[in-house]
Coordinates of C-alpha atoms in Angstrom, one line a residue:
M1 CA 13.3 60.1 -51.1
G2 CA 13.3 60.7 -47.8
T3 CA 13.6 64.6 -46.8
P4 CA 16.2 67.3 -46.8
A5 CA 17.4 66.5 -43.2
F6 CA 17.1 62.8 -43.4
P7 CA 17.6 62.0 -47.2
D8 CA 18.0 57.9 -46.0
L9 CA 14.8 57.8 -44.1
G10 CA 11.7 55.7 -45.4
K11 CA 11.3 53.4 -48.6
H12 CA 9.2 53.6 -51.2
C13 CA 6.7 49.9 -51.8
F14 CA 7.3 47.7 -53.9
V15 CA 4.0 47.0 -55.4
E16 CA 4.8 48.9 -59.0
E17 CA 0.7 50.4 -58.3
C18 CA 1.9 51.4 -55.0
K19 CA 5.1 53.2 -54.4
Q20 CA 4.2 54.8 -51.7
L21 CA 6.8 56.4 -48.9
D22 CA 7.1 54.3 -46.1
F23 CA 9.3 55.4 -43.2
L24 CA 8.1 52.1 -41.1
P25 CA 8.6 49.7 -43.6
F26 CA 7.9 45.6 -44.5
T27 CA 10.8 42.9 -45.3
C28 CA 9.4 39.8 -47.2
D29 CA 10.9 36.8 -45.3
R30 CA 10.5 34.7 -48.7
C31 CA 11.2 37.2 -51.3
R32 CA 13.2 39.9 -49.7
Q33 CA 11.4 43.2 -51.0
V34 CA 9.9 45.8 -49.2
F35 CA 6.5 46.6 -48.8
C36 CA 4.1 48.8 -46.7
L37 CA 1.4 48.8 -45.0
D38 CA -1.5 47.2 -47.0
H39 CA 0.7 44.8 -49.1
R40 CA 2.9 43.6 -46.9
S41 CA 1.3 39.8 -46.8
Y42 CA 2.0 37.1 -49.2
L43 CA -1.4 37.4 -50.9
K44 CA -1.3 41.2 -50.9
H45 CA 1.4 41.4 -53.0
N46 CA 1.5 37.7 -55.1
C47 CA 4.5 36.7 -53.4
A48 CA 5.8 34.3 -55.8
K49 CA 8.1 32.3 -53.1
A50 CA 4.9 32.4 -50.0
D51 CA 5.6 28.5 -50.3
K52 CA 8.6 28.0 -50.2
K53 CA 8.8 27.4 -46.3
D54 CA 4.9 25.8 -45.7
V55 CA 5.3 22.9 -43.2
T56 CA 3.6 19.8 -44.6
V57 CA 2.7 17.0 -41.7
V58 CA 0.9 13.1 -42.7
V59 CA -0.1 11.0 -39.7
C60 CA 1.7 8.0 -39.5
P61 CA -0.6 4.3 -39.1
L62 CA 1.5 2.6 -37.4
C63 CA 2.7 3.9 -35.5
A64 CA -0.2 8.1 -35.4
K65 CA 3.2 10.1 -35.0
G66 CA 3.4 13.1 -37.4
V67 CA 5.6 12.9 -40.7
R68 CA 7.3 15.9 -42.1
L69 CA 6.7 16.4 -45.8
I70 CA 10.0 18.3 -47.2
G71 CA 9.1 20.7 -50.0
D72 CA 12.1 19.3 -52.6
E73 CA 11.5 16.0 -51.9
D74 CA 9.7 13.5 -53.0
P75 CA 7.4 12.8 -50.2
N76 CA 7.7 9.1 -50.6
I77 CA 11.1 9.5 -49.9
S78 CA 10.1 10.6 -46.5
W79 CA 7.6 8.3 -46.3
E80 CA 10.1 5.6 -46.7
T81 CA 13.1 7.3 -44.3
H82 CA 10.6 7.6 -41.1
V83 CA 9.2 4.3 -42.0
N84 CA 13.2 3.1 -41.5
T85 CA 14.2 5.3 -39.0
E86 CA 11.6 6.5 -36.2
C87 CA 8.3 4.0 -36.8
D88 CA 7.0 2.3 -33.6
P89 CA 3.8 0.4 -33.7
S90 CA 4.4 0.0 -29.9
N91 CA 3.2 3.8 -29.8
Y92 CA 0.0 3.6 -31.2
D93 CA -1.9 2.1 -28.5
K94 CA 0.0 5.2 -26.1
V95 CA -1.8 7.2 -28.7
T96 CA -5.2 6.4 -29.4
K97 CA -5.9 4.0 -26.8
K98 CA -5.8 6.9 -23.5
R99 CA -7.3 6.1 -20.5
K100 CA -10.4 7.6 -18.7
C101 CA -11.6 8.7 -15.8
P102 CA -13.6 5.0 -14.0
V103 CA -16.3 7.3 -13.0
R104 CA -19.8 6.0 -15.4
G105 CA -20.3 8.6 -17.7
C106 CA -16.7 10.5 -17.5
R107 CA -15.3 10.9 -20.6
E108 CA -12.0 12.6 -19.3
F109 CA -9.1 11.3 -20.0
L110 CA -6.3 10.3 -17.1
T111 CA -2.7 12.5 -18.4
F112 CA -0.3 13.9 -16.1
S113 CA -1.7 16.2 -15.1
N114 CA -5.3 15.3 -14.5
T115 CA -4.6 12.0 -12.4
I116 CA -5.4 11.3 -9.0
K117 CA -4.5 7.9 -7.0
C118 CA -7.7 7.4 -4.7
R119 CA -5.6 6.3 -1.1
D120 CA -9.1 3.7 0.2
C121 CA -9.7 1.8 -3.7
T122 CA -6.1 2.3 -5.1
K123 CA -7.8 3.1 -8.2
D124 CA -6.7 6.3 -10.7
H125 CA -9.0 8.8 -10.8
C126 CA -10.0 12.3 -12.7
L127 CA -9.6 15.2 -10.7
K128 CA -13.2 15.8 -11.1
H129 CA -14.0 12.6 -9.4
R130 CA -10.6 12.2 -7.0
F131 CA -12.7 12.5 -3.8
G132 CA -14.6 8.6 -2.3
P133 CA -17.9 10.4 -2.6
D134 CA -17.8 11.6 -6.1
H135 CA -16.9 8.0 -7.8
T136 CA -18.9 5.7 -5.3
C137 CA -15.8 4.6 -3.3
P138 CA -16.3 1.6 -1.1
G139 CA -13.7 2.0 1.4
P140 CA -10.2 0.9 2.6
R141 CA -10.1 -2.6 2.4
K142 CA -11.6 -4.7 5.6
P143 CA -8.8 -7.0 7.5
D144 CA -10.0 -10.9 7.5
A145 CA -11.8 -11.3 10.9
G146 CA -11.1 -14.7 10.9
F147 CA -9.2 -17.8 12.9
Q148 CA -5.9 -16.6 13.6
F149 CA -4.1 -20.0 13.3
M150 CA -5.6 -21.3 10.0
S151 CA -2.8 -19.5 8.0
L152 CA -0.5 -21.3 10.8
L153 CA -2.7 -24.8 10.9
S154 CA -3.1 -24.6 6.7
R155 CA 1.2 -24.1 6.9
S156 CA 2.0 -26.7 8.8
K157 CA -0.3 -29.6 6.9
K158 CA 1.3 -28.6 3.9
E159 CA 4.6 -29.1 5.6
E160 CA 4.1 -32.7 7.5
P161 CA 5.8 -35.5 7.0
P162 CA 4.2 -38.7 5.2
R163 CA 3.0 -40.6 7.8
P164 CA 4.5 -43.9 9.2
N165 CA 2.3 -47.2 7.7
N166 CA 1.3 -47.8 11.2
R167 CA -0.2 -45.4 12.5
A168 CA -3.5 -45.1 10.4
P169 CA -5.3 -41.8 9.3
S170 CA -8.2 -40.7 11.6
T171 CA -11.4 -40.8 8.7
N172 CA -14.0 -39.5 10.7
T173 CA -13.1 -35.6 10.3
S174 CA -11.3 -33.2 8.1
P175 CA -7.5 -33.2 9.2
T176 CA -7.9 -29.3 9.4
T177 CA -11.2 -29.2 11.6
S178 CA -9.8 -31.9 13.7
W179 CA -6.4 -29.4 14.4
T180 CA -8.5 -26.8 14.6
S181 CA -10.9 -28.1 17.2
N182 CA -7.3 -29.2 19.1
F183 CA -6.0 -25.9 19.4
L184 CA -9.4 -24.5 20.3
S185 CA -9.9 -26.6 23.0
A186 CA -6.1 -26.4 23.8
A187 CA -6.8 -22.6 24.5
S188 CA -9.7 -23.3 26.4
N189 CA -8.2 -24.9 28.7
A190 CA -4.7 -22.9 29.3
R191 CA -8.0 -20.3 30.4
A192 CA -9.4 -22.0 32.6
S193 CA -6.6 -23.3 34.2
A194 CA -5.0 -19.5 34.2
E195 CA -7.8 -18.2 36.3
A196 CA -8.5 -21.3 38.5
G197 CA -4.8 -20.0 40.1
V198 CA -5.6 -16.7 39.7
S199 CA -8.8 -16.9 41.9
K200 CA -7.2 -19.3 44.5
L201 CA -3.8 -16.7 44.6
S202 CA -6.4 -14.3 45.2
R203 CA -8.6 -16.6 48.3
E204 CA -5.4 -17.1 50.3
L205 CA -4.0 -13.9 50.5
S206 CA -8.0 -12.2 51.6
Q207 CA -7.6 -15.0 54.3
V208 CA -3.7 -13.6 55.3
W209 CA -4.7 -10.6 54.7
L210 CA -7.5 -10.6 57.7
T211 CA -5.9 -12.6 59.8
A212 CA -2.7 -10.5 60.4
K213 CA -5.8 -8.2 60.3
D214 CA -7.4 -9.3 63.1
G215 CA -4.1 -10.0 65.0
I216 CA -5.3 -14.0 64.5
G217 CA -3.1 -16.7 63.6
P218 CA -4.0 -20.0 61.5
S219 CA -4.0 -21.9 64.3
G220 CA -6.1 -19.0 66.5
G221 CA -3.1 -17.5 68.3
S222 CA -2.7 -14.3 68.7
S223 CA 0.1 -12.2 66.5
S224 CA 2.5 -12.0 69.3
G225 CA 2.0 -15.7 70.0
A226 CA 3.5 -16.3 66.8
G227 CA 6.4 -13.6 66.4
A228 CA 7.6 -15.5 69.8
G229 CA 8.1 -18.6 68.5
M230 CA 5.4 -20.3 66.0
D231 CA 5.9 -20.4 62.3
E232 CA 4.2 -19.1 59.8
E233 CA 4.5 -21.2 56.2
C234 CA 4.0 -19.1 52.6
P235 CA 0.7 -21.4 51.1
Q236 CA 2.7 -20.6 47.6
C237 CA 6.1 -21.3 47.9
G238 CA 6.4 -23.2 52.1
A239 CA 8.9 -20.6 52.8
K240 CA 8.8 -20.2 57.2
F241 CA 8.3 -17.1 58.4
A242 CA 8.3 -15.5 62.3
S243 CA 5.3 -13.8 62.0
V244 CA 2.2 -13.0 59.8
M245 CA 3.5 -9.4 58.7
S246 CA 6.8 -10.8 57.5
L247 CA 4.4 -13.3 55.8
V248 CA 2.3 -10.8 54.2
D249 CA 5.2 -9.0 53.5
H250 CA 6.5 -11.8 51.2
V251 CA 3.0 -12.7 49.7
E252 CA 3.1 -8.6 48.5
N253 CA 6.5 -8.2 47.5
V254 CA 7.7 -11.8 45.6
H255 CA 3.8 -13.8 44.1
E256 CA 1.9 -10.6 44.0
K257 CA 5.1 -8.8 41.0
K258 CA 4.9 -12.3 40.0
K259 CA 1.8 -12.5 39.2
K260 CA 1.9 -9.0 37.6
N261 CA 4.7 -9.9 35.7
Q262 CA 3.2 -13.4 34.4
Q263 CA -0.5 -11.8 33.8
S264 CA 1.5 -9.3 31.2
R265 CA 3.9 -11.6 29.5
V266 CA 0.7 -13.5 29.0
L267 CA -0.8 -10.8 27.1
K268 CA 2.0 -10.4 25.7
L269 CA 3.4 -13.7 24.6
P270 CA 0.0 -16.0 24.8
V271 CA 0.9 -19.7 25.2
D272 CA -0.5 -23.0 23.8
V273 CA -1.1 -25.7 26.3
C274 CA -0.9 -29.2 24.6
P275 CA -4.4 -30.9 26.5
K276 CA -2.9 -34.1 26.9
C277 CA 0.5 -33.6 28.8
S278 CA -0.4 -29.5 30.0
K279 CA 3.1 -28.5 28.2
G280 CA 3.1 -25.1 27.5
F281 CA 4.3 -23.5 23.7
R282 CA 4.4 -19.7 22.5
D283 CA 3.9 -21.0 18.9
P284 CA 1.3 -23.1 17.9
V285 CA 3.2 -25.0 14.8
D286 CA 5.6 -26.4 17.9
L287 CA 2.4 -27.9 19.6
V288 CA 1.2 -29.5 16.7
D289 CA 4.6 -30.7 16.1
H290 CA 4.9 -32.0 19.5
V291 CA 1.7 -33.7 19.4
E292 CA 2.5 -35.4 16.0
R293 CA 5.7 -37.0 18.0
D294 CA 4.7 -37.2 21.8
H295 CA 1.2 -37.9 21.8
G296 CA 0.4 -40.2 18.1
G297 CA -0.9 -37.4 16.2
T298 CA -3.9 -36.6 18.8
S299 CA -4.4 -34.2 21.3
K300 CA -7.5 -35.4 23.1
A301 CA -6.7 -36.5 27.1

């Protein structure tokens, strides 16, 4: 064995018919014998301990988990140990009933790595059908375009206290319809009054501006005569001024700014006007309570 220079180099194959000297021998991990390249496998050298490390796994029909059977142990004991310790029937649905892509004809299972949630329809799809046109996405949900006070009206009617016996409710129309019509009429009245006030103020300002531009006062005199002793009165607040120019400056600096501020506040904070007494309310529920408390539950003039 070996060479004169290296007597311990290499080993002979353990097979009797072979006994080949191999300088790179193989050691079997089962029988721990040395073999050459041709007889290194279990089948070639008929290894007697080849089945000592075989792994046998059966699938549990209750939880769909794999149960490993030990070679030197009775399979019934291994099965009973699994049933008493780690068997979980709830795992069966997770393993067998896997989610699939909802697109018709797609057989792709939805797992952690290939699942995409659509932003518009909020449904899970596979990577192939992740875009809207691929899964016929209906698009984002559109907001309701109904009457904005309907939810408040329904809530107020639910919280409405019972009426006294001496006050009989109207039987002609339903409560929701009557209150809706009342709110619509109140809103139209408020808008009409606001437009009338703005148009009136615009006409008066135009008249004052033309009078100041032509140098003629309201009584037919000149601006110098008005400045000498004639009193000019503001049509909005009744303030007295010695000249028309002072009146114009007062209207521009006071009433024009006030009108702009009121318009901005009206745009930001809408006011509902009671059609009975023209009292304004910012909350529709407060208007409902006011009409029921002060006007006997009706908003007709």
